[in-house]
Coordinates of C-alpha atoms and ligand atoms in Angstrom, one line a residue:
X165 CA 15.8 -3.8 52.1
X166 CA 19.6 -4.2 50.9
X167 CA 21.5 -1.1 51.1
X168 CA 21.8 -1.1 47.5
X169 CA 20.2 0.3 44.3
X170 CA 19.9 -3.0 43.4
X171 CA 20.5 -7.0 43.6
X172 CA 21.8 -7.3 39.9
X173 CA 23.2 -4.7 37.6
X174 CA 24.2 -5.9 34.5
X175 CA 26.4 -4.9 31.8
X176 CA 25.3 -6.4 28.4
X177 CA 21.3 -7.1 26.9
X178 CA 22.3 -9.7 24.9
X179 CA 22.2 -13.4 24.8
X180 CA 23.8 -14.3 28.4
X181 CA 22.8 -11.1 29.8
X182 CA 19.3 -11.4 29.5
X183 CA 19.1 -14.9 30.4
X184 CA 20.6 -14.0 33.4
X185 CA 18.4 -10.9 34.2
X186 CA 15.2 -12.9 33.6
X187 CA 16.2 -15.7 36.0
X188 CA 17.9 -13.5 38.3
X189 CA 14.1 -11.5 38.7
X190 CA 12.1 -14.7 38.6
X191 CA 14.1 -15.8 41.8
X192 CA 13.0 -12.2 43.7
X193 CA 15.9 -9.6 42.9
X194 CA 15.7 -6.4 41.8
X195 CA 17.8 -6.6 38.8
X196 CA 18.6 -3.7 36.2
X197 CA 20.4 -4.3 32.6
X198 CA 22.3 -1.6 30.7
X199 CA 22.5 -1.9 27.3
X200 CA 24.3 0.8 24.9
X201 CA 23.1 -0.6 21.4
X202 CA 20.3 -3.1 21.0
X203 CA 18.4 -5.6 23.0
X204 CA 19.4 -9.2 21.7
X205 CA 23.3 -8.8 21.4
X206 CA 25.1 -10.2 18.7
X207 CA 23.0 -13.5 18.3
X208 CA 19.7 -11.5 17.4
X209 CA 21.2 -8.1 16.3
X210 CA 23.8 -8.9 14.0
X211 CA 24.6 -12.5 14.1
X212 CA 23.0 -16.1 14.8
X213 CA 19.4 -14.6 13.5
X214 CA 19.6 -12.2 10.5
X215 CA 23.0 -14.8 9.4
X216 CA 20.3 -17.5 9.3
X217 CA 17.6 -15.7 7.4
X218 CA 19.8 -14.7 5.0
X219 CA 20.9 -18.4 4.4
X220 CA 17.5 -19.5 4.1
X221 CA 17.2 -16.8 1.4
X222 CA 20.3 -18.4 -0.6
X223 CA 19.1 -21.4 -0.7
X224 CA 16.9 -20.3 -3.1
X225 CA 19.0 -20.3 -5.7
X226 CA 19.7 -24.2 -5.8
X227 CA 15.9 -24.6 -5.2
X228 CA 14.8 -22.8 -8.0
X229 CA 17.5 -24.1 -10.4
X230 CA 17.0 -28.0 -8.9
X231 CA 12.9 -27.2 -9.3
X232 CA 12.9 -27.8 -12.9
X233 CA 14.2 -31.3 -12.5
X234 CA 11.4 -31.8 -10.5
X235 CA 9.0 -31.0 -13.3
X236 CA 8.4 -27.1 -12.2
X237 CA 7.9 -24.5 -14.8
X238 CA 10.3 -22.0 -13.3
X239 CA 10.7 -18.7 -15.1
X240 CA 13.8 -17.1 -14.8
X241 CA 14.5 -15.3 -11.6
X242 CA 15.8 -12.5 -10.2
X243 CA 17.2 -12.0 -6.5
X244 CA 16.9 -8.3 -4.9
X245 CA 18.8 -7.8 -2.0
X246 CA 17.3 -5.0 -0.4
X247 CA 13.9 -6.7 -0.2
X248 CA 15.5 -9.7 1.7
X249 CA 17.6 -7.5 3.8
X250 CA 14.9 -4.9 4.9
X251 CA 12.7 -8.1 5.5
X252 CA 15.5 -9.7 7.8
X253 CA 16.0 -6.3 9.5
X254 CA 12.3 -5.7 9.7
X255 CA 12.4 -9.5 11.8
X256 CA 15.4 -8.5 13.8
X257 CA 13.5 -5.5 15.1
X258 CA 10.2 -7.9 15.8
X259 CA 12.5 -9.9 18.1
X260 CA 14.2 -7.0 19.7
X261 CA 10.6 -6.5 20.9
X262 CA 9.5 -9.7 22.3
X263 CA 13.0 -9.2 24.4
X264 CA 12.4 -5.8 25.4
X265 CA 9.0 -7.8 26.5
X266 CA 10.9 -10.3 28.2
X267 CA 12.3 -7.9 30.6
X268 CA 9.8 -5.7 30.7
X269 CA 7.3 -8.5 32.0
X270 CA 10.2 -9.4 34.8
X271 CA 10.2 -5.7 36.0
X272 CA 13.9 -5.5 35.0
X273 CA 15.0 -2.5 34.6
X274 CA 16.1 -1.3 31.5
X275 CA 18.7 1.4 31.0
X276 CA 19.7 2.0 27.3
X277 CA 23.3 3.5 28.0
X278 CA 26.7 2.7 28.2
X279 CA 27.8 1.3 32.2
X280 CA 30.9 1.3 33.3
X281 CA 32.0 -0.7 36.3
X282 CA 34.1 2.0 39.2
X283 CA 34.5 -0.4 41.9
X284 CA 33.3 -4.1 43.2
X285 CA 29.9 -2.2 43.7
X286 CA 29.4 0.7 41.5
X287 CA 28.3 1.3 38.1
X288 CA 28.7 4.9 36.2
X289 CA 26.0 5.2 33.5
X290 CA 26.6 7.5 30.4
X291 CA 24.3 10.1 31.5
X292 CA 26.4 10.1 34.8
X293 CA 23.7 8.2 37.3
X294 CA 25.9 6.3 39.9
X295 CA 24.4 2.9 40.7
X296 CA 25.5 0.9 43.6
X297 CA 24.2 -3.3 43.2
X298 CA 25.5 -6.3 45.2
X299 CA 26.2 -8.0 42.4
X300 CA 27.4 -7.0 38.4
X301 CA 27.4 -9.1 35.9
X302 CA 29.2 -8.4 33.3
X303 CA 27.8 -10.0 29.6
X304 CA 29.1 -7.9 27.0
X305 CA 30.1 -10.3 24.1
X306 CA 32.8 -10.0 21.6
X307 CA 33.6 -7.6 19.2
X308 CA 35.2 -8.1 15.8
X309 CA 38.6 -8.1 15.4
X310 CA 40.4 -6.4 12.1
X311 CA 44.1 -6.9 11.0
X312 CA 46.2 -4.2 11.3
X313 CA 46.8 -3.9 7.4
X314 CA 46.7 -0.8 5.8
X315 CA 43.6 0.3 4.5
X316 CA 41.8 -1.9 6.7
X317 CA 39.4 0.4 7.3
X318 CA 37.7 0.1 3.9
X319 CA 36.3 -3.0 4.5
X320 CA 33.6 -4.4 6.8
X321 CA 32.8 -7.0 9.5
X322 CA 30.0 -8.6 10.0
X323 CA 28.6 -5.5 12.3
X324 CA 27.6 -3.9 8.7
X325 CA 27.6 -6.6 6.3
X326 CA 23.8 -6.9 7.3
X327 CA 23.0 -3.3 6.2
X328 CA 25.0 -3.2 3.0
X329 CA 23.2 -1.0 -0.1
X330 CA 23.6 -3.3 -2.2
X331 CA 24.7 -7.3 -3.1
X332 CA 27.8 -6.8 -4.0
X333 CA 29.7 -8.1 -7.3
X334 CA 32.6 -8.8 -5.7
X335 CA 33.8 -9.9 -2.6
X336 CA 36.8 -11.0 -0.8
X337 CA 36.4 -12.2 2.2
X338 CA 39.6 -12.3 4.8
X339 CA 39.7 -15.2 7.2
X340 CA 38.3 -19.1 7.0
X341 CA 36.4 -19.3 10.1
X342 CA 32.5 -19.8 10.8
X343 CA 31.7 -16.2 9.4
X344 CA 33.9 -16.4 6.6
X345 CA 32.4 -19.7 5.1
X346 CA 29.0 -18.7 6.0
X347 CA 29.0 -15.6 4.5
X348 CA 30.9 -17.7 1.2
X349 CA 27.7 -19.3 1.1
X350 CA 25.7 -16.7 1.0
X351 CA 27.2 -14.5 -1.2
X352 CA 28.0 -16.5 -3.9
X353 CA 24.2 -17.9 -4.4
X354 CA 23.3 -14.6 -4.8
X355 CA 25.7 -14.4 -7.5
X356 CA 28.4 -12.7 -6.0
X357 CA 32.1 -13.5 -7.4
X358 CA 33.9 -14.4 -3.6
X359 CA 37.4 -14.8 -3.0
X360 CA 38.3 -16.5 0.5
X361 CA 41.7 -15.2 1.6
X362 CA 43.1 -17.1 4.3
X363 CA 46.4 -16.1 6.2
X364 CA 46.8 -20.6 6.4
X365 CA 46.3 -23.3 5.3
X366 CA 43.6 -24.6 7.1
X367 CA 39.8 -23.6 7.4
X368 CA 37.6 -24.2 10.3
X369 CA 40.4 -25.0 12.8
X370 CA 39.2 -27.4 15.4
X371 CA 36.6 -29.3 12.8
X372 CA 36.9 -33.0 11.5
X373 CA 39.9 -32.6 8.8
X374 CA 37.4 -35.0 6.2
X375 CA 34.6 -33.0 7.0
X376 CA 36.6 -29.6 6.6
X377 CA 38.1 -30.7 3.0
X378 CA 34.7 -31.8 1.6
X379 CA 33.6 -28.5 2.2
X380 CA 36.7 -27.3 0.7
X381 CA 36.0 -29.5 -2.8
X382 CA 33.0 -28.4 -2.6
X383 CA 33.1 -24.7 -2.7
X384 CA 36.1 -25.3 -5.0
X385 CA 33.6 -27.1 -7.4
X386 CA 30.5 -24.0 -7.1
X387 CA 33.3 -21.4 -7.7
X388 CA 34.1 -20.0 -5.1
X389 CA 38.0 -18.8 -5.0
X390 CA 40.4 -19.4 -2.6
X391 CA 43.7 -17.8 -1.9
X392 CA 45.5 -19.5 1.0
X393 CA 49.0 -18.7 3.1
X394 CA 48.4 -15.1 1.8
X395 CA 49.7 -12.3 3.4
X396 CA 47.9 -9.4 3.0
X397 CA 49.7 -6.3 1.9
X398 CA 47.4 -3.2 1.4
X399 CA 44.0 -2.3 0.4
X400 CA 43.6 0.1 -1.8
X401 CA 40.4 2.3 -2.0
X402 CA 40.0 3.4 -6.3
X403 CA 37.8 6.8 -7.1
X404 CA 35.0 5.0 -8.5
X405 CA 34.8 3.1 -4.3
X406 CA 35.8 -0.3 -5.6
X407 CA 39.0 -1.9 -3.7
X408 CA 42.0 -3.2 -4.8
X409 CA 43.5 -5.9 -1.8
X410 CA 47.5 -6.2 -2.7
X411 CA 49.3 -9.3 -1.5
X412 CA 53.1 -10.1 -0.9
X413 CA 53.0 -12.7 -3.5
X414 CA 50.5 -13.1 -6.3
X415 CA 48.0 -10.7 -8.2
X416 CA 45.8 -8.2 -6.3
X417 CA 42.4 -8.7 -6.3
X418 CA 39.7 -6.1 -7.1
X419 CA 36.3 -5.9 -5.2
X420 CA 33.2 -4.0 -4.3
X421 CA 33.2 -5.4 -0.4
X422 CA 35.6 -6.2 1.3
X423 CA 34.4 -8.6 4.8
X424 CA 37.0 -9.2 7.3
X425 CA 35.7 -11.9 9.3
X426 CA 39.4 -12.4 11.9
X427 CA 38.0 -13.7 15.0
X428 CA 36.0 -11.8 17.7
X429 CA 37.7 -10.7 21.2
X430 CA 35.8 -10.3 24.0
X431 CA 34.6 -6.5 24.8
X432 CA 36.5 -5.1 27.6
X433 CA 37.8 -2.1 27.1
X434 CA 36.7 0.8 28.9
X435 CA 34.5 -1.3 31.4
X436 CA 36.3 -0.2 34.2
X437 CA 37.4 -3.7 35.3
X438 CA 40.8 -2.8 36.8
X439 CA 38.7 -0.4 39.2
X440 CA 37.2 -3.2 41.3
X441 CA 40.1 -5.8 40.7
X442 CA 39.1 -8.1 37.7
X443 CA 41.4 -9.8 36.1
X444 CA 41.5 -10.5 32.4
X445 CA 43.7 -13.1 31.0
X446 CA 46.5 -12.7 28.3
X447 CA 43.5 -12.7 25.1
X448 CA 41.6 -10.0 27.0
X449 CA 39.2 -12.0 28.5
X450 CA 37.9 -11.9 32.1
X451 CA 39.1 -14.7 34.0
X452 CA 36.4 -16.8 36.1
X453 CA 35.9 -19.7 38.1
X454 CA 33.5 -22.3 37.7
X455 CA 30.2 -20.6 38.4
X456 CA 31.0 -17.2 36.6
X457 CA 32.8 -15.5 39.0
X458 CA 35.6 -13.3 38.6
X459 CA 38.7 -12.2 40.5
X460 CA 35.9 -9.7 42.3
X461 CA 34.1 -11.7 45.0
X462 CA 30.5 -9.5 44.0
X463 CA 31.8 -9.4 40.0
X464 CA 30.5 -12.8 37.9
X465 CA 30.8 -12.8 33.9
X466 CA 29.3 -14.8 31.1
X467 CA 29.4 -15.6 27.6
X468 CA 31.9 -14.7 24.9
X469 CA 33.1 -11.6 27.1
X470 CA 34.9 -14.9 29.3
X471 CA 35.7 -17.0 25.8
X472 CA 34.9 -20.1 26.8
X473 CA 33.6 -21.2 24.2
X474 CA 31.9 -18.7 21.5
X475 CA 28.6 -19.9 21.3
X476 CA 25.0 -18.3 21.8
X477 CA 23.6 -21.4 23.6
X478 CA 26.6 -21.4 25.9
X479 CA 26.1 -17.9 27.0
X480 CA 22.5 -18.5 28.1
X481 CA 23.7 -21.6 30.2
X482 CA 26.1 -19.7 31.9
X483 CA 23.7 -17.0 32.3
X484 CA 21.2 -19.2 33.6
X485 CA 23.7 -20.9 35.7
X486 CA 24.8 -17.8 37.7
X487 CA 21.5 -16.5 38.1
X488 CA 20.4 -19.9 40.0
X489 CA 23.9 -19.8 41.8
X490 CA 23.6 -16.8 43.5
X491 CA 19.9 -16.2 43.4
X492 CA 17.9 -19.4 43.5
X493 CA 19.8 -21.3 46.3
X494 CA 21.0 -23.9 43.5
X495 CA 24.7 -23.4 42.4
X496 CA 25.7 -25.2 39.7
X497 CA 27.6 -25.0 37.0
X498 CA 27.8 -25.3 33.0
X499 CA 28.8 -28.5 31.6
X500 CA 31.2 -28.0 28.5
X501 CA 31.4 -31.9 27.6
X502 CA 29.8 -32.8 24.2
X503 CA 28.6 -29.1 22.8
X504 CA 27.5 -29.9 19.0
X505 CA 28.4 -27.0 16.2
X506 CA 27.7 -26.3 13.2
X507 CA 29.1 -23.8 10.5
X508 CA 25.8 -23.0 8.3
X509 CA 28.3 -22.6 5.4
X510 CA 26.7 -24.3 1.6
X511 CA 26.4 -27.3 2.6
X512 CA 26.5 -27.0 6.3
X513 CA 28.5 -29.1 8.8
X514 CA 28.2 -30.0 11.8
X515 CA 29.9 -31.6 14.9
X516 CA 29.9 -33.0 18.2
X517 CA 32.2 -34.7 20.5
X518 CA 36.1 -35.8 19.2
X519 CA 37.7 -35.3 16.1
X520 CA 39.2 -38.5 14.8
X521 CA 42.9 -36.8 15.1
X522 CA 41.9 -36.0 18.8
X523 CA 40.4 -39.4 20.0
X524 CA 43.7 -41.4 18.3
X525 CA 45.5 -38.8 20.6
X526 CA 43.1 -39.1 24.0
X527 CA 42.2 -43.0 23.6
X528 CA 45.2 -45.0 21.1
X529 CA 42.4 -47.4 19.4
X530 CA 39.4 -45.7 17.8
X531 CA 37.3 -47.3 15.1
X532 CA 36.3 -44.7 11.9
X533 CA 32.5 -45.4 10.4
X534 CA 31.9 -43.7 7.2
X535 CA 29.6 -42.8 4.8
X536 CA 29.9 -41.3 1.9
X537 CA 26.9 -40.7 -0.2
X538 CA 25.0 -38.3 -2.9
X539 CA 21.4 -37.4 -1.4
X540 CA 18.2 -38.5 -3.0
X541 CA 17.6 -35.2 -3.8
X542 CA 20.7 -34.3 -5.3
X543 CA 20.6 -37.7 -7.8
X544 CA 17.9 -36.3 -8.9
X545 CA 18.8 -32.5 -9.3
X546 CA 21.4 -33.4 -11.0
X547 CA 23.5 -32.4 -8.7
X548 CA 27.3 -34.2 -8.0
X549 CA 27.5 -32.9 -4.7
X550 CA 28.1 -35.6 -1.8
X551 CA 27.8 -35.8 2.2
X552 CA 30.2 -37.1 4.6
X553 CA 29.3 -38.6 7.5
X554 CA 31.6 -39.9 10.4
X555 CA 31.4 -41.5 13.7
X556 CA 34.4 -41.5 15.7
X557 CA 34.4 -44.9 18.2
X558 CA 35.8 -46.1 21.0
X559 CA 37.5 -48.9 20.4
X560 CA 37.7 -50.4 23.8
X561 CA 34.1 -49.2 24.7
X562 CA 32.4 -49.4 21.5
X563 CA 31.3 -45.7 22.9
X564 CA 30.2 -43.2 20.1
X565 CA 33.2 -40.0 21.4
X566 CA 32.8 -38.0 18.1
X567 CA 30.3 -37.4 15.0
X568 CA 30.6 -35.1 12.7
X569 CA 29.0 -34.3 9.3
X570 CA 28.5 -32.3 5.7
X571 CA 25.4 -32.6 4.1
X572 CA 21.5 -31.0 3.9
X573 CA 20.5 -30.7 7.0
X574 CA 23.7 -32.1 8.9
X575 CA 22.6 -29.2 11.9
X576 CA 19.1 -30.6 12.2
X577 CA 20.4 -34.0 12.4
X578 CA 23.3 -33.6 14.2
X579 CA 21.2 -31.9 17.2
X580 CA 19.2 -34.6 17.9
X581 CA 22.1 -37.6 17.8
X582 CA 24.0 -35.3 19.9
X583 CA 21.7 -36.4 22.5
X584 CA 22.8 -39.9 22.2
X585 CA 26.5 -38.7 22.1
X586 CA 26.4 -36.7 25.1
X587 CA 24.4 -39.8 26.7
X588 CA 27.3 -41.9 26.3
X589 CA 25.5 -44.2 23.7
X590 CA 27.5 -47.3 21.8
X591 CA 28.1 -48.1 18.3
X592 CA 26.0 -51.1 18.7
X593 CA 22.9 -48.4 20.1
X594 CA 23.1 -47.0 16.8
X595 CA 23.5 -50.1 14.9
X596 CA 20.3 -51.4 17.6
X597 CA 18.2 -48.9 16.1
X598 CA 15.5 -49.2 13.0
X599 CA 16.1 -46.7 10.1
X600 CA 13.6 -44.4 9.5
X601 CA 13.6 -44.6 5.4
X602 CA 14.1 -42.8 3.3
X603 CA 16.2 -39.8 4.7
X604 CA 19.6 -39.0 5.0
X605 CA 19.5 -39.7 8.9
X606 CA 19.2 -42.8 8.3
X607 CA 23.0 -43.3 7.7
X608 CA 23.3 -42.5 11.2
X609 CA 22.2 -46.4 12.1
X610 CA 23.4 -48.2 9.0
X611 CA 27.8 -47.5 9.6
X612 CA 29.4 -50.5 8.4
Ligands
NDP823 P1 36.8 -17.9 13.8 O1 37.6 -18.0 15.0 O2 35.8 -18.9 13.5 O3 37.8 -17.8 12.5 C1 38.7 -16.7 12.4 C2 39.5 -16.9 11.2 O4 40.2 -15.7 10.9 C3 40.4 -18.1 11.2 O5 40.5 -18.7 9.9 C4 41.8 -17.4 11.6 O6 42.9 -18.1 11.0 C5 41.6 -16.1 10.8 N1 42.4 -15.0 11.4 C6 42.5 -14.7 12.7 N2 43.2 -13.5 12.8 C7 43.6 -13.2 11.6 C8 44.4 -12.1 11.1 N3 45.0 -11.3 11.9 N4 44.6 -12.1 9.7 C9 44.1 -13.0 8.9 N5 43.3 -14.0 9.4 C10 43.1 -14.1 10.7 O7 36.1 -16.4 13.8 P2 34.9 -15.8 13.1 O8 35.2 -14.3 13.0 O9 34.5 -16.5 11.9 O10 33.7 -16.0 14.2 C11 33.9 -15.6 15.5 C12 33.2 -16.5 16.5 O11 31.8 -16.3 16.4 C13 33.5 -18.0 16.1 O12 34.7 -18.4 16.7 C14 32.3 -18.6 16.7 O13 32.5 -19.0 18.0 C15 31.2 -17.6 16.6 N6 30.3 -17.9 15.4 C16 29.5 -19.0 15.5 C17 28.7 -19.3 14.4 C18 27.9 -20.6 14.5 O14 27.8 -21.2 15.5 N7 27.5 -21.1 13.3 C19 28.6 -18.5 13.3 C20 29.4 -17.3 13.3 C21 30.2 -17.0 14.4 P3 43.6 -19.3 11.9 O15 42.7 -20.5 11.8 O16 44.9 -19.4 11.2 O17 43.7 -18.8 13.3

């Protein structure tokens, strides 16, 4: 018996920290997880999840309008909010559950308070239990990050824009990252006016430029608005609740909700880190080696809390990853190479591998396949709306480095050629491959 409370103690029930629990107990420790919110994190909670069930919802509104073209006799229709949002929160709490389950089933133990780390050993609970394990992990996400304007605190993040009364008739949301396109989407097809305010030029840094401005056009073309280099002034709350967001150049612009979607930083403060020695780096986030661990020898951290990259199914590697380091007898490590994206804005996007931009810059000769097309479905909807597809190549290996894509579906499709990205497939693999007809895929193999 170890002279500890227990092998594991860690700080954080959501994605990575669960993972990492489960795996941790399936090898033999004794592992215990403090959470001081929900079970699920971000991803199931307040993010990945209820974000997707709420786009599946929006899509309704094309698919009702595009119906008729398809010979259905659709009445006019309404949308209510609350139903779809008490529905998606009624879903959030089913998975909370089959988590809870998880753990449960793994004899983990599960203390629903707030830890806090007092040395390379010891963990103070919110109820003041001291807890001595031989290892911590800490796994407690990101949290969202709000400009320092003034007012800020009238609008929302995405913590709350899940739980919101009502849809609201106006929005402006601040930032033109993954949330802030996403929740475009969204809100205007459930007839919401947006506004996208954006402190650049540029949405979706770090995504294929084409790819980036068809979705641009795009949400140009469905009316959404855009207001871009703008520096944000004040926001101003009226009597009646609405908002009034002043700029330094250019009209104000009145809303119901206001959505700040900035960035997330990793959740650090008060954890206590600096009382066993674990060092953060100059965004906040803990520092770590190549299997998780920190500047503490008995201290390992995973998932956004590390920003490595921001991603649920990178947390759960890592997670995964430590747990078989340190308790299955199998160290290894996450492999960062080739992670696909996608931004479930409307239409989605997705990506894998190297922009064009970045493979001219890593390789000199690349070769560019595109195409450029109008779906089936949206010839006959009516519908101008086009995908983009890409393939990034390299020229001297024929290798496929990069693909990238805007269209229905582009996440679904993009998962599974991902596979032959990451595999190190050619052009002429793709080009070697029958095209399953008709679908959109089928681009994929047909690149001239
Ligand atoms: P992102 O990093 O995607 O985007 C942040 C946006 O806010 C950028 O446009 C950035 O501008 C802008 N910004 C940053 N700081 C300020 C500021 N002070 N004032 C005004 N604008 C600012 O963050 P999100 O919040 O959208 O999402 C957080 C993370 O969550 C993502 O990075 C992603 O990893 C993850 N996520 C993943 C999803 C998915 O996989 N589909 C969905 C949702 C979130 P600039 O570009 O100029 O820096």
């Amino acid at each position: 018996m170890s002279d500890y409370d227990f092998d594991l103690f860690v700080i954080g029930a959501g994605s990575g920290g669960v993972r990492a629990s489960r795996v941790a107990a399936a090898h033999g420790a004794r592992v215990a997880v403090a959470e001081e919110f929900r079970v699920g994190g971000t991803c199931v909670i307040r993010g990945c999840v209820p974000k997707k069930l709420l786009i599946y919802g929006a899509h309704f509104a094309e698919d009702l309008s595009d119906a008729r073209r398809f010979g259905w006799n659709v009445p006019d229709c309404g949308f209510e909010w609350t139903t779809l949002r008490d529905n998606v929160l009624g879903e959030v709490d089913r998975l909370e559950g089959l988590y809870k389950n998880t753990l449960d089933s793994h004899k983990v133990e599960m203390i629903p308070e707030r830890a806090t780390i007092t040395g390379p050993h010891g963990v103070r609970l919110a109820s003041g239990r001291e807890v001595s394990a031989k290892y911590i992990l800490v796994a407690t996400g990101a949290w969202p990050v709000i400009p320092d304007t003034p007012g800020a605190e009238h609008g929302i993040t995405s913590n709350e824009v899940f739980h919101l009364d009502r849809c609201p008739g106006r929005i402006v949301i601040v930032g033109g990252g993954y949330i802030a396109n996403e929740f475009a989407g969204i809100f205007h097809q459930f007839g919401s006016h947006v506004t996208m305010v954006n402190r650049t030029g540029t949405l979706l840094r770090g995504y294929e430029e084409a790819v980036r401005d068809r979705l641009l056009q795009i949400s140009i073309t469905k009316g959404i608005n855009f207001r871009f280099n703008a520096v944000m002034e004040k926001i101003e709350k009226n009597e009646d609740g609405t908002l009034c967001v002043r700029f330094a150049d250019g009209d104000p612009v009145a809303c119901d909700t206001l959505l700040f979607a900035t960035g997330r930083r990793p959740h650090v403060e008060g954890l206590g880190l600096e009382s066993a020695g674990v060092e953060v780096n100059d965004k906040g986030a803990i520092k770590v080696d190549d299997y998780s661990r920190t500047s503490c020898e008995s201290i390992y951290a995973v998932g956004d809390v590390t920003d490595r990259v921001q991603l649920t199914p990178v947390a759960i590697r890592e997670g995964h990853a430590f747990a078989d380091t340190v308790f299955g007898g199998n160290p290894r490590m996450v492999d960062y190479s080739c992670i696909p994206s996608a931004v479930f804005s409307h239409p989605p996007l997705a990506g894998v591998g190297m922009t064009e931009a970045q493979a001219r810059n890593k390789l000199g000769t690349v070769k560019i396949y595109t195409s450029d097309f109008r779906p089936m479905k949206n010839v006959l909807a009516g519908r101008e709306e086009r995908a983009l597809y890409k393939m990034v190549v390299d020229a001297t290996t024929d290798r496929v480095v990069g693909l990238h894509m805007i269209g229905p579906d582009a996440p679904e499709i993009l998962q599974a050629a991902a596979v032959a990205v990451k595999a190190g497939l050619t052009k002429q693999d793709f080009d070697d491959t029958v095209a399953l007809h008709p679908s959109m895929a089928e681009e994929l193999v047909l690149l001239k």
